[in-house]
CSV table of C-alpha atoms in Angstrom, one decimal:
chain,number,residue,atom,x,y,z
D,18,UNK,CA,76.4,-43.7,104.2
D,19,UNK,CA,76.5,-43.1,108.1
D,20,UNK,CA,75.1,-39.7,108.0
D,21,UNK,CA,72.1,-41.2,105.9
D,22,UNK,CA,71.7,-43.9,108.6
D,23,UNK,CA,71.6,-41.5,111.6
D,24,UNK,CA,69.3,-39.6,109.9
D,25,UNK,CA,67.5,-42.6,109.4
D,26,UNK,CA,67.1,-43.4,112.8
D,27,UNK,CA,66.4,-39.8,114.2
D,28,UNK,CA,63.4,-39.5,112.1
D,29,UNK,CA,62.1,-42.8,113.2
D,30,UNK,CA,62.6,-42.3,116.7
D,31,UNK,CA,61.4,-38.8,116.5
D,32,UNK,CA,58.1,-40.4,114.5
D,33,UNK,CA,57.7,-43.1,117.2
D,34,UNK,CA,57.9,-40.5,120.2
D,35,UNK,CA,56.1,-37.5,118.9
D,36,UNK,CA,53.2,-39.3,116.5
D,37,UNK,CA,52.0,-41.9,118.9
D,38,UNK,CA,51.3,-38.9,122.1
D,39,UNK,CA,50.0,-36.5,119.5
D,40,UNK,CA,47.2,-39.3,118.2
D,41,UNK,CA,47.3,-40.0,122.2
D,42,UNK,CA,46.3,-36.0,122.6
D,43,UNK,CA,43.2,-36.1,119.8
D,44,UNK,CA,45.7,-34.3,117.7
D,45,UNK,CA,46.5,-36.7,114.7
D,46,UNK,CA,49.1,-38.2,113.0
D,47,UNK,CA,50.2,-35.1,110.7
D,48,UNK,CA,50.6,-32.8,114.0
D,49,UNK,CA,52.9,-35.8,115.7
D,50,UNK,CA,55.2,-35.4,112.1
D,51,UNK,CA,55.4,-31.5,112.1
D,52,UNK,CA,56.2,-31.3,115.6
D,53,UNK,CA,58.8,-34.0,115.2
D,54,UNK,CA,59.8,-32.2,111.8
D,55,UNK,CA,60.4,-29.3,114.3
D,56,UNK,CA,62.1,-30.8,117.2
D,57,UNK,CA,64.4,-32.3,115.0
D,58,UNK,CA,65.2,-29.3,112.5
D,59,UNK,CA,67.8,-26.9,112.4
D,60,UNK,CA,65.7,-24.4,114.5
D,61,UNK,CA,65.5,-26.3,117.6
D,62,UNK,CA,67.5,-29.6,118.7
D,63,UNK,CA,69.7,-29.4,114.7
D,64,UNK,CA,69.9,-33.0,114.7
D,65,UNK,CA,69.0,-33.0,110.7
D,66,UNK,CA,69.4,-29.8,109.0
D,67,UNK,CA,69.1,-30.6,105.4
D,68,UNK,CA,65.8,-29.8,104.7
D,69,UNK,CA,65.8,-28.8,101.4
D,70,UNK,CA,67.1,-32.9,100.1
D,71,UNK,CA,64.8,-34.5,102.7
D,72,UNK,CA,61.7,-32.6,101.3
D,73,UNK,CA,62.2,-33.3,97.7
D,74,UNK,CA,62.9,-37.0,98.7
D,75,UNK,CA,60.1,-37.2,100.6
D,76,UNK,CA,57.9,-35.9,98.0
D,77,UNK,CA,57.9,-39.5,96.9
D,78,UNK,CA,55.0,-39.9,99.8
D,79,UNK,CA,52.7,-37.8,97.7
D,80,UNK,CA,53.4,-39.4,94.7
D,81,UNK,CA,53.1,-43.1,95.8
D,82,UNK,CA,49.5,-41.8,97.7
D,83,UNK,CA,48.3,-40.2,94.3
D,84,UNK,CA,49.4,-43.3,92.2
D,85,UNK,CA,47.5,-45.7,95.0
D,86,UNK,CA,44.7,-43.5,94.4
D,87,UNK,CA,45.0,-43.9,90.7
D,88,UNK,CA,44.4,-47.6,91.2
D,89,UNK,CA,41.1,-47.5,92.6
D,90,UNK,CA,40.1,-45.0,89.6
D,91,UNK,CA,38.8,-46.4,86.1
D,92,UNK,CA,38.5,-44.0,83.5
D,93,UNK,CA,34.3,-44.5,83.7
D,94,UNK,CA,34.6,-43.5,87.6
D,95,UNK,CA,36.5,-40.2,86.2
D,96,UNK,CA,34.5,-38.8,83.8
D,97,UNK,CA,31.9,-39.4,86.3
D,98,UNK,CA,33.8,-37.0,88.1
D,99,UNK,CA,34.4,-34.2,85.7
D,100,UNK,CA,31.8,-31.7,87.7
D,101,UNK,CA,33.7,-32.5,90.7
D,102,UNK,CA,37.3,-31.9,88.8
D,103,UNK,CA,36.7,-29.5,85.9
D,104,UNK,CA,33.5,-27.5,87.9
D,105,UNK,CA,33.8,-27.8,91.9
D,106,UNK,CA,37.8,-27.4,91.5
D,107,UNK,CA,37.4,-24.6,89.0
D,108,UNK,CA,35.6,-22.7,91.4
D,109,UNK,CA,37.1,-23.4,94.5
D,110,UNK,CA,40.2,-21.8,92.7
D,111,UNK,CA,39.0,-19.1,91.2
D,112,UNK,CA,37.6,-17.8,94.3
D,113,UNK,CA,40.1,-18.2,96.5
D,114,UNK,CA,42.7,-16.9,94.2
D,115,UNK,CA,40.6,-13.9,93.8
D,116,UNK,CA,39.6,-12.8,97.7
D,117,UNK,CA,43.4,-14.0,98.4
D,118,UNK,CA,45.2,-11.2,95.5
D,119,UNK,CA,42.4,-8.7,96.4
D,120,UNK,CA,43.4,-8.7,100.3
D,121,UNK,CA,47.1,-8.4,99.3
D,122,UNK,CA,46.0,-5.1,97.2
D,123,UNK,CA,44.2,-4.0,99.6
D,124,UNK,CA,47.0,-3.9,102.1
D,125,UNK,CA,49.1,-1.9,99.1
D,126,UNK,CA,51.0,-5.3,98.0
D,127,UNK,CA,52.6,-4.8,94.2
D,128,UNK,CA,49.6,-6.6,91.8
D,129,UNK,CA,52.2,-8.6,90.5
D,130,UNK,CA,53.3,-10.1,94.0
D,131,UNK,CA,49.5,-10.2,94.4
D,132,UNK,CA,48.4,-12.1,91.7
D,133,UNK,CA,51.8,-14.3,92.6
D,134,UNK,CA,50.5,-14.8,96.3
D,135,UNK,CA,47.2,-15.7,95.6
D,136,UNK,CA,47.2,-18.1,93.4
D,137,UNK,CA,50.1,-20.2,95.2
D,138,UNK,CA,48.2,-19.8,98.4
D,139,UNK,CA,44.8,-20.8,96.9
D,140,UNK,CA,46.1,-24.6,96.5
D,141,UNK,CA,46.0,-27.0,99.2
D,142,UNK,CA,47.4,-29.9,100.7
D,143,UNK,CA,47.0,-33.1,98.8
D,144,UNK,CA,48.5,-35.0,101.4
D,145,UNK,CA,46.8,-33.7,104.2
D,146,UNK,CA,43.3,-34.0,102.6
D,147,UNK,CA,43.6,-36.7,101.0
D,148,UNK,CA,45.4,-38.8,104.1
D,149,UNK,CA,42.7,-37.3,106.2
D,150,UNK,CA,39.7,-38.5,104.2
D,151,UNK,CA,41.4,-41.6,103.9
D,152,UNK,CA,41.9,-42.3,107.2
D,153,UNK,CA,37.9,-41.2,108.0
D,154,UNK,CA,36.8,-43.5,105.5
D,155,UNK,CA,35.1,-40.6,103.5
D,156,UNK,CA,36.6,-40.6,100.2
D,157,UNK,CA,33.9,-42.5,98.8
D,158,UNK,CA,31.6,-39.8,99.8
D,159,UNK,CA,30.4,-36.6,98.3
D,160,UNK,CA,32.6,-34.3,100.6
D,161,UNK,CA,35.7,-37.0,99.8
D,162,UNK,CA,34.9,-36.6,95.8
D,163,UNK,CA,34.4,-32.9,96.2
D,164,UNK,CA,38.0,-32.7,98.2
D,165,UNK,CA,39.2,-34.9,95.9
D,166,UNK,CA,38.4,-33.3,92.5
D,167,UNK,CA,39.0,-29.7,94.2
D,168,UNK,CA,42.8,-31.1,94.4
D,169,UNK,CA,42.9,-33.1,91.3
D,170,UNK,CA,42.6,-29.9,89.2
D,171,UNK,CA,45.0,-28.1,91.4
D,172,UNK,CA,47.5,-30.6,90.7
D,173,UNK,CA,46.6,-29.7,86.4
D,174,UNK,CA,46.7,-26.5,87.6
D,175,UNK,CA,50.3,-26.3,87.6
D,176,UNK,CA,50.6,-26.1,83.1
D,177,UNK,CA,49.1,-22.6,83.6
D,178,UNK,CA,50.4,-21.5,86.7
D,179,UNK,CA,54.3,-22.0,85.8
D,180,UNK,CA,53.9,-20.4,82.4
D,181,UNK,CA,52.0,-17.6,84.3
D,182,UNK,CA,55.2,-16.5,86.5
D,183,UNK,CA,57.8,-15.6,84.1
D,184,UNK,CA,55.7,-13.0,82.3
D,185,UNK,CA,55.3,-11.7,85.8
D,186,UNK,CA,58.8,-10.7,86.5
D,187,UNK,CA,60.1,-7.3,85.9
D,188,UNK,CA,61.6,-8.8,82.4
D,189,UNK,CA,60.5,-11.5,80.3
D,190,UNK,CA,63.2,-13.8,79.4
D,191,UNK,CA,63.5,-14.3,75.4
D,192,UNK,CA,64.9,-18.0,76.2
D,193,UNK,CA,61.6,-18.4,77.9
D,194,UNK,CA,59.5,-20.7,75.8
D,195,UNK,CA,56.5,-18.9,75.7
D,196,UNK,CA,53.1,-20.3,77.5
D,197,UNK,CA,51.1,-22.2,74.8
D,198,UNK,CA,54.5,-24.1,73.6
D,199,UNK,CA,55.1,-25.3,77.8
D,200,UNK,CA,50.6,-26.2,77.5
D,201,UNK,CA,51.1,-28.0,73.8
D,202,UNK,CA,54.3,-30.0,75.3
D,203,UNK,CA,52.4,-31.3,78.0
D,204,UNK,CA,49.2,-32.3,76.3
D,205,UNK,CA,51.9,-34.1,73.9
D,206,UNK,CA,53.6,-36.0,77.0
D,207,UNK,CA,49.9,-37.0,78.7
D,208,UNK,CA,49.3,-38.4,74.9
D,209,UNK,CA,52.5,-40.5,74.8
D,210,UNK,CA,52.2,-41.8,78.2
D,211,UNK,CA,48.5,-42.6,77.8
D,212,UNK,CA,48.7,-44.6,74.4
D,213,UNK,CA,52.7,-45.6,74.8
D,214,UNK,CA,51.8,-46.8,77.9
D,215,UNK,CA,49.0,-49.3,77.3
D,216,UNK,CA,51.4,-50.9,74.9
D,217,UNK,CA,54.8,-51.4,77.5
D,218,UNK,CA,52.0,-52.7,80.1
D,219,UNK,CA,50.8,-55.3,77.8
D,220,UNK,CA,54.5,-56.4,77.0
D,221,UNK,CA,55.8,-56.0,80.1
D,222,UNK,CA,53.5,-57.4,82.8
D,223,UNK,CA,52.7,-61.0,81.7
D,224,UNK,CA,57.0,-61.2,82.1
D,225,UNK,CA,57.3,-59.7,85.2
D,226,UNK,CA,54.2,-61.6,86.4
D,227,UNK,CA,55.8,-64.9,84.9
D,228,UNK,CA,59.5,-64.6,87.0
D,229,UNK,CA,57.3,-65.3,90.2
D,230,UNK,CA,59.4,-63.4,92.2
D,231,UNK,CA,57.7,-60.6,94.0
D,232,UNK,CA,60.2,-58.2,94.5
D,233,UNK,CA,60.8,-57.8,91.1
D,234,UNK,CA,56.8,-56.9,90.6
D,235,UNK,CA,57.4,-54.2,93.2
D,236,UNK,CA,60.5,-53.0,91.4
D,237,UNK,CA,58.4,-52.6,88.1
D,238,UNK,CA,55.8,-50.7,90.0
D,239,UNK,CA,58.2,-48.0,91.9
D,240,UNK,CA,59.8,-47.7,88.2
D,241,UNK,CA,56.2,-47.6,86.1
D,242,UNK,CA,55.6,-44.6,88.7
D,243,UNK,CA,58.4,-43.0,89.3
D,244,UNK,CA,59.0,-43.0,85.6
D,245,UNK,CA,56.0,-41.9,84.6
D,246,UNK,CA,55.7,-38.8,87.4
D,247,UNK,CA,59.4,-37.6,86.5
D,248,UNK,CA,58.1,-37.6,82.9
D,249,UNK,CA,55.4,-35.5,83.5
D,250,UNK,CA,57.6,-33.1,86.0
D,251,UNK,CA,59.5,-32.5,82.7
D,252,UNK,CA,56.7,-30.8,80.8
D,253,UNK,CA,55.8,-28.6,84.1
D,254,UNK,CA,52.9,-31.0,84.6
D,255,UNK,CA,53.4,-31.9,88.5
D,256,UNK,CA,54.7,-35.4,89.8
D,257,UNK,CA,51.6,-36.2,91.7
D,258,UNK,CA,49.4,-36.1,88.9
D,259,UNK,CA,51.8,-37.9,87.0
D,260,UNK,CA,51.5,-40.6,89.3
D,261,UNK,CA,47.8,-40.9,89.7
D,262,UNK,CA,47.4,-41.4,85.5
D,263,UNK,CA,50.3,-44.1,86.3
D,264,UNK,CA,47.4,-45.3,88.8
D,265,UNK,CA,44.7,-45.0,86.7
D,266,UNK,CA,46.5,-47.0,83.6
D,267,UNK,CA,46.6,-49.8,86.0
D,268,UNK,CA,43.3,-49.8,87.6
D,269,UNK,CA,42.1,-52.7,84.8
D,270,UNK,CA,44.9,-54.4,85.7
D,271,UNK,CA,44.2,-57.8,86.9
D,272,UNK,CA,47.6,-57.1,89.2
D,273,UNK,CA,46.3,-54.1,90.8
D,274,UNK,CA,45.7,-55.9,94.3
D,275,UNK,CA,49.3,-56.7,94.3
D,276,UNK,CA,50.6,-53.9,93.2
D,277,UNK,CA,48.9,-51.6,95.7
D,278,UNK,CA,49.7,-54.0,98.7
D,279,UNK,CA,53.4,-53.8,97.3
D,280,UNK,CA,53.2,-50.2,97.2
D,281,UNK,CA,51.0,-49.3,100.5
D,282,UNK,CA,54.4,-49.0,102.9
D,283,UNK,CA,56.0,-47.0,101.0
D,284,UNK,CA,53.3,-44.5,100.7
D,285,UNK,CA,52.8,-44.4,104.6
D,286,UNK,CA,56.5,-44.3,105.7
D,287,UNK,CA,57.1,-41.5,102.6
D,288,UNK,CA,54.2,-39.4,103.6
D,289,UNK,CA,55.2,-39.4,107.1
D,290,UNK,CA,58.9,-38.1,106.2
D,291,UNK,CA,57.3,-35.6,104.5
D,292,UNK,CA,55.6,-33.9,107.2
D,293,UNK,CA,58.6,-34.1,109.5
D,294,UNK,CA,60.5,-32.2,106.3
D,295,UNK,CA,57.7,-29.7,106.3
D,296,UNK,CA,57.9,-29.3,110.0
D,297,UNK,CA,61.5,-28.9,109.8
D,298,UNK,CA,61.4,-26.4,107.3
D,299,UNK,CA,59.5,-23.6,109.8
D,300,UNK,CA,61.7,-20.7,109.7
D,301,UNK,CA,61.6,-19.5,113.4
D,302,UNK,CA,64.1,-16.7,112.7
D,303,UNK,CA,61.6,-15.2,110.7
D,304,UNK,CA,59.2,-16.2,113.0
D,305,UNK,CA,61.0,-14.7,115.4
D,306,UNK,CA,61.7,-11.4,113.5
D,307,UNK,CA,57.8,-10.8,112.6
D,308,UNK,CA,55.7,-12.6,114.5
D,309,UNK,CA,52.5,-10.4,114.2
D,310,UNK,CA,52.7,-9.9,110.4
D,311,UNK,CA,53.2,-14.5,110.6
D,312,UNK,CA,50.6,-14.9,113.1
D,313,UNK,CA,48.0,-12.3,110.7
D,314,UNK,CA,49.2,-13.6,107.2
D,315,UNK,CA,48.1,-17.1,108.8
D,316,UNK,CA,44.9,-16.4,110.3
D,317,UNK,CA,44.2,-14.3,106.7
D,318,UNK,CA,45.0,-16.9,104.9
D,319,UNK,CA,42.8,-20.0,107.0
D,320,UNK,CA,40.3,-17.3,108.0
D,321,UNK,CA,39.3,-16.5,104.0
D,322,UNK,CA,40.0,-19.9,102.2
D,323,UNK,CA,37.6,-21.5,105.4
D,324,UNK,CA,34.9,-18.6,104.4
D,325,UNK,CA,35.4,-19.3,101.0
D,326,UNK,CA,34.8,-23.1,100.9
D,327,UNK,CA,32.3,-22.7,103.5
D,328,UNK,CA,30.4,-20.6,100.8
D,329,UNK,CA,30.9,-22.9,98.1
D,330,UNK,CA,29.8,-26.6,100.0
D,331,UNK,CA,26.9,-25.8,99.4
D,332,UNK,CA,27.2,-25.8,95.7
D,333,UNK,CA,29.4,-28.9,95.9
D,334,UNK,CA,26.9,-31.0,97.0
D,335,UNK,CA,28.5,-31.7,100.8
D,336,UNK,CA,26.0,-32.5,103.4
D,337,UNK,CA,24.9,-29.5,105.3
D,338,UNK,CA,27.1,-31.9,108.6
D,339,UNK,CA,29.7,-31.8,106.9
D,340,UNK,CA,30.6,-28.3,105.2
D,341,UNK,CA,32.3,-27.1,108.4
D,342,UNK,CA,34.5,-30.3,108.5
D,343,UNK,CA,35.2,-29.8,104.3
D,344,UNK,CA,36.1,-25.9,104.6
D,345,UNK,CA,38.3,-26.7,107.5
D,346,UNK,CA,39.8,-29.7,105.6
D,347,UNK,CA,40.9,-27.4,102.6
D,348,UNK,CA,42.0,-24.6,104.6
D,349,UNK,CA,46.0,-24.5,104.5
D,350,UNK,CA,48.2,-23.9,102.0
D,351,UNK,CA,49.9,-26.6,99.9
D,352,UNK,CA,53.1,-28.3,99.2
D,353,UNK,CA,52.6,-27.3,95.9
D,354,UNK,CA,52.9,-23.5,96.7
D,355,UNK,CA,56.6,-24.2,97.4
D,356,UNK,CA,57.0,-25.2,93.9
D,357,UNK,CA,55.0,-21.8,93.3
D,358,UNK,CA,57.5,-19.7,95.6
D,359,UNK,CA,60.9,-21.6,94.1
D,360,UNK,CA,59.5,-20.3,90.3
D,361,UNK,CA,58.4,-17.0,91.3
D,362,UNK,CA,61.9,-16.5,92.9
D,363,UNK,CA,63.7,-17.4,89.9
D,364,UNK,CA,61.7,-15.4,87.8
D,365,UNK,CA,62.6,-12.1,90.3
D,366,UNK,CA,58.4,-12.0,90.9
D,367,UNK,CA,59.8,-12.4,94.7
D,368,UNK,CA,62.7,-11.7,96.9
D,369,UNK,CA,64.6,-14.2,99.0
D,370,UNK,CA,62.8,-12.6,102.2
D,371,UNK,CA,58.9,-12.8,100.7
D,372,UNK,CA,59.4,-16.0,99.3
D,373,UNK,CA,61.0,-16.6,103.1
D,374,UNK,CA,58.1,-15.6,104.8
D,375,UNK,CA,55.2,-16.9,102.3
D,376,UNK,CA,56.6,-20.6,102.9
D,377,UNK,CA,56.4,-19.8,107.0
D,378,UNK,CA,52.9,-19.0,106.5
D,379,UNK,CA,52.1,-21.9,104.5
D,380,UNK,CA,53.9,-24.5,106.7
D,381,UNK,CA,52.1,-23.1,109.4
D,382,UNK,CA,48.6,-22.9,107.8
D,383,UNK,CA,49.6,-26.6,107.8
D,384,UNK,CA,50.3,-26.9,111.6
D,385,UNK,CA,47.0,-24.9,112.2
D,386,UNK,CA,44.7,-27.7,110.4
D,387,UNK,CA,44.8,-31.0,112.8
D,388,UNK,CA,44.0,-28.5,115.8
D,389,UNK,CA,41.3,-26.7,113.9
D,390,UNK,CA,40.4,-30.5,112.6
D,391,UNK,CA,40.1,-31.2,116.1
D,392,UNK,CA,38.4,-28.3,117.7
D,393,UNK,CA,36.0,-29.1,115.1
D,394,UNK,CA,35.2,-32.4,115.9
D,395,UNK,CA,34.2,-31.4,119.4
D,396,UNK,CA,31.9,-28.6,118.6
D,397,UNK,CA,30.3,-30.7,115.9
D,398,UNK,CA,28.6,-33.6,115.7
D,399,UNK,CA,30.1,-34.5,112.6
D,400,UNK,CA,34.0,-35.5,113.2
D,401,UNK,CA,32.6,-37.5,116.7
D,402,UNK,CA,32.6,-41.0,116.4
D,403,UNK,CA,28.7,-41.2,115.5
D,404,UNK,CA,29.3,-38.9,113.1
D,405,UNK,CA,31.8,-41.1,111.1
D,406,UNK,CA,30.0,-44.2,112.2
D,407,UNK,CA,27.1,-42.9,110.4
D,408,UNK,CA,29.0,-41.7,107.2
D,409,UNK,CA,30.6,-45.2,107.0
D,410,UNK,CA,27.4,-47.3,107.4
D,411,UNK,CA,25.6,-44.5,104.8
D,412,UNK,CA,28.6,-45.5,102.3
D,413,UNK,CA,28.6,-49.3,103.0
């Protein structure tokens, strides 16, 4: 109980140093975590060195954003944005799975590890997207609903994706359940949840709303998510996703006001412990051991995904202002790609040393986007204050 308390208190003192003189700088919030992350981490000052606990726990972050998302969504609003979901973030993937595996054949990589690699690198960051377009007041705009559909298919992404990587090792398991078996279980959990859900929140909410005692509201709402995105993790659907049909469930809900005031702390003090756990988790021995094969796997990987979605704005309908800012914005790799790495691992598609130096890159693709954020907004005029000004009034 100590240990978790000084741990407690380095990561808040490390957030309140680092984050307010990085916003101070121009850099942002998420650069203040990571460097924190990596001032604290075992490569540096070792005050914390479990990283591998603190980022599953602070997963949470993602999954309380997603589920605070879900709340503002009715189910009219999303089929309103099935070309955003089912088209823009068909595309988006497809191409930059594609370039991605063709560059790693190119440079004589093994198609398997190819194929592996690109598609784990062509997800992004929900929680760096999504806090940023939050915290610009654009997600009510078409680049925010482009960003935002590209990463709610990445997120469904995942049924296909994990039954992908065990016919890709160098022998297929026959205790393996096979792909369409891991696809049917999980269109059978989403139908559960969807229609056994309705029915617990009819029961359940006028008697929790009754008792008058708020705490016990937000209990039912961290256990209505959490539940929910821990079911959906057991089908290979991921917990994020999970949480934003939790969301969306509730959005009709005459307690969604509450619930998403109750909820809103969490979400910010979560997400910020994740980015010090992603900060922490930099490897600077490997760093340290290839630093021009890093350093060119990380300019690869920004340079072709920014090229990529710079090609498709266009076709997604973002303002010709703003396509800069949106390709930039979906340029790193995700936190989903570590879930990628840990499956492709145990299904021998990658060694302990690639899978090593993959998760490097991406945590670093993640470093590179507040600076390129910022460069950005000083070579543009979108991203300067009129800029955002203007996008605000436009959506008010």
């Amino acid at each position: 109980m100590t240990k978790l308390l000084i741990d407690v208190v380095i990561f808040l003192i490390a957030a309140l140093i680092a984050v307010p003189l990085a916003t101070r700088l121009g850099f942002g919030a998420v650069l203040g975590y990571l460097v924190a992350g990596i001032m604290i981490g075992p490569w540096v000052l070792r005050l914390v060195t479990d990283v591998d606990a603190i980022l599953h726990f602070a997963e949470l972050g993602i999954v309380l954003m997603m589920f605070v998302i879900g709340l503002e969504m009715h189910v009219e609003l999303l089929w309103a944005m099935r070309r955003s979901i089912f088209g823009y973030g068909a595309m988006q993937m497809a191409l930059c799975a594609a370039v991605l595996t063709a560059t790693f054949l190119l440079f004589g990589t093994p198609w398997r590890i190819a194929l592996t690699g690109g598609l784990a690198l062509a997800l992004s960051s929900t929680a760096m997207v999504i806090g940023e377009l939050q915290q610009r007041k654009l997600m009510d705009t078409p680049t925010g609903r482009a960003g935002f559909g590209i990463l709610l298919f990445q997120d469904m992404a995942a049924i296909p994706l994990i039954a992908l990587l065990p016919l890709l090792g160098p022998a297929v398991s026959t205790a393996a359940e096979p792909g369409w078996l891991v696809a049917l279980k999980a269109i059978a959990m989403l139908g559960i949840v969807l229609v056994g859900g309705r029915y617990v929140l009819k029961a359940v909410l006028p008697l929790v709303s009754r008792t008058g005692v708020r705490e016990i509201f937000t209990a039912f709402a961290l256990l209505w998510v959490i539940g929910i995105a821990l079911l959906m993790e057991s089908v290979h659907l991921s917990m994020s996703m999970g949480a934003f049909v939790a969301g969306v469930m509730l959005a009709d809900s005459e307690f969604r006001h509450e619930i998403e005031v109750d909820i809103a702390p969490f979400k910010g003090l979560l997400l910020g412990l994740f980015f010090i756990a992603v900060g922490m988790s930099i490897d600077f021995e490997v760093l340290a051991r290839e630093p021009v094969r890093v350093a060119g796997l990380v300019v690869a990987l920004v340079g072709i995904k920014t090229i990529a979605q710079w090609f498709l704005a266009s076709r997604f309908d973002v303002p010709s202002a703003q396509r800069g800012y949106f390709a930039i914005l979906l340029s790193q790799g995700g936190e989903f790609a570590f879930v990628v790495l840990a499956a492709s691992l145990a299904a021998r598609v990658v060694d302990q040393r690639l899978s090593s130096l993959v998760t490097l890159v991406v945590a670093l693709s993640m470093v590179s986007t507040p600076l390129l954020l910022l460069l950005q907004r000083r070579f543009s005029r979108f991203g300067g204050d009129d800029g955002l000004e203007t996008a605000t009034e436009r959506k008010a």
